[in-house]
Tab-separated table of C-alpha atoms in Angstrom:
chain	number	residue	atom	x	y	z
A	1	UNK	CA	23.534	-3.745	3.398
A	2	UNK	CA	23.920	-2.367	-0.093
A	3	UNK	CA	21.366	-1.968	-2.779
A	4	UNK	CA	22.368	-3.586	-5.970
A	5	UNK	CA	19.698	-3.365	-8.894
A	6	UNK	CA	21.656	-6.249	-10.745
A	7	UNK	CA	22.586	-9.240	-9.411
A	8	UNK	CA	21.617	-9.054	-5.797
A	9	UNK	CA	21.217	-12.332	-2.700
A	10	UNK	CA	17.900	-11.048	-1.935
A	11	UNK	CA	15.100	-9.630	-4.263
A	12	UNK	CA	12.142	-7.476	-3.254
A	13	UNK	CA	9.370	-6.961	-5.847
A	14	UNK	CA	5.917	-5.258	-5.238
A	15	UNK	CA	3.089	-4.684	-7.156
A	16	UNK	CA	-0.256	-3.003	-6.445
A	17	UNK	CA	-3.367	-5.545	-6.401
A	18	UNK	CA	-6.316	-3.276	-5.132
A	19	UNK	CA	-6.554	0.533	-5.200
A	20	UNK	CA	-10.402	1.690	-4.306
A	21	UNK	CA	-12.445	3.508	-2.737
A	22	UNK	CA	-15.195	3.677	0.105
A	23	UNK	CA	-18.002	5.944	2.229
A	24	UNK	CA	-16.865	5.783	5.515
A	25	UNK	CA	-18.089	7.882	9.107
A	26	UNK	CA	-22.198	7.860	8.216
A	27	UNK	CA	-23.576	11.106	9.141
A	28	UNK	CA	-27.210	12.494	9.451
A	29	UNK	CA	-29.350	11.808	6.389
A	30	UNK	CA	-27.445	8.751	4.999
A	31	UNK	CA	-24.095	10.851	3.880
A	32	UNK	CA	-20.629	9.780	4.381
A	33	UNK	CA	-17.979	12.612	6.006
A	34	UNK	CA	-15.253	10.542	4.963
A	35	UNK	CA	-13.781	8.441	1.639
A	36	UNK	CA	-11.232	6.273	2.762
A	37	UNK	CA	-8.464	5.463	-0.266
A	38	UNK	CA	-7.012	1.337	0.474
A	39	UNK	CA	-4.590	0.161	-0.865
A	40	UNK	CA	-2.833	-3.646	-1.272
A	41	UNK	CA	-0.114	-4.142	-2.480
A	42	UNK	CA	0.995	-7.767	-3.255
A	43	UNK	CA	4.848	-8.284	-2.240
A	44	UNK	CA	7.499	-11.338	-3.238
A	45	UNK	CA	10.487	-11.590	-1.610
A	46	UNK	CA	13.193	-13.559	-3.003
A	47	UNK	CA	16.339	-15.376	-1.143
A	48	UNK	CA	18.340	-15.913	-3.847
A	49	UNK	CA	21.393	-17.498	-1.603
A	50	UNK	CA	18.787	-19.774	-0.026
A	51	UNK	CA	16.329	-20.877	-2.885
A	52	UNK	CA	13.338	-19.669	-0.941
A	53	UNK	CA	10.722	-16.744	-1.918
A	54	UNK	CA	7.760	-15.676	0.254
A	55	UNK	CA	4.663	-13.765	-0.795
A	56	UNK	CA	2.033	-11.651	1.216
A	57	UNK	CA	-0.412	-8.967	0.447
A	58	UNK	CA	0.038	-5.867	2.799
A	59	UNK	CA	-3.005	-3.437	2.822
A	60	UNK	CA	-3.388	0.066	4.389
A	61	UNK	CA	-5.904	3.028	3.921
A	62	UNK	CA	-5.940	6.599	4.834
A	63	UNK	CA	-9.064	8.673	5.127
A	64	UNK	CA	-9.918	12.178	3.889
A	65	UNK	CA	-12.709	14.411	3.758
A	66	UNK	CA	-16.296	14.089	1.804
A	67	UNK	CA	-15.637	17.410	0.472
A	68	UNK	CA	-12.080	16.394	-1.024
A	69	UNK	CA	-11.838	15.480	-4.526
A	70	UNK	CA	-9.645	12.468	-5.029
A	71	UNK	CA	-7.407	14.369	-7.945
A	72	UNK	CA	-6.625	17.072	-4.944
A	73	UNK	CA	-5.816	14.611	-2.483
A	74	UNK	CA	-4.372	11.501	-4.214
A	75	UNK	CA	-0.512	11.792	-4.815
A	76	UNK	CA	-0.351	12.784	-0.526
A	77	UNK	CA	-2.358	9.778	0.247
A	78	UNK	CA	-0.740	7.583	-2.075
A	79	UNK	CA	2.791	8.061	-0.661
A	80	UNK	CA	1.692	7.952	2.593
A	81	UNK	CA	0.269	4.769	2.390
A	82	UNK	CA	2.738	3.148	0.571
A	83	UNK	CA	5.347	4.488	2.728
A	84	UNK	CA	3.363	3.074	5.169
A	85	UNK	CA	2.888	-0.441	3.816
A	86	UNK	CA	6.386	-0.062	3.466
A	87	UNK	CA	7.401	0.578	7.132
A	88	UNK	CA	5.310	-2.486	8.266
């Protein structure tokens, strides 16, 4: 297999479709102690030999702590799951 950015059989393209945010494990007096980050990311593969092209959404999340800002936490969570999307 070898990568080639120009001209290539097959094309992979990705973008992201849904990036938010949620409360997640409730605790006593109505609190969340975790945020949980999702993201989808919307992915079109082309067979260019072929003619055909498939698309999907993929989504994954990772949690993190209530007491985490998202600025301190975000590029770690953010490569993790899109290197997981990308693994799946």
């Amino acid at each position: 297999l070898l990568v080639n950015k120009e001209s290539g059989d097959w094309n992979l393209e990705g973008k992201i479709t849904k990036y938010f945010l949620q409360p997640v494990a409730p605790q006593q007096g109505q609190t969340a102690g975790l945020t949980r980050l999702t993201i989808t990311v919307n992915a079109t593969f082309k067979d260019e030999v072929n003619n055909r092209t498939f698309t999907k959404d993929f989504t994954y999340f990772d949690d993190f702590s209530q007491s985490q800002s998202l600025a301190s936490v975000e590029s770690e969570k953010v490569d993790y799951i899109l290197n997981e999307i990308v693994l799946m």
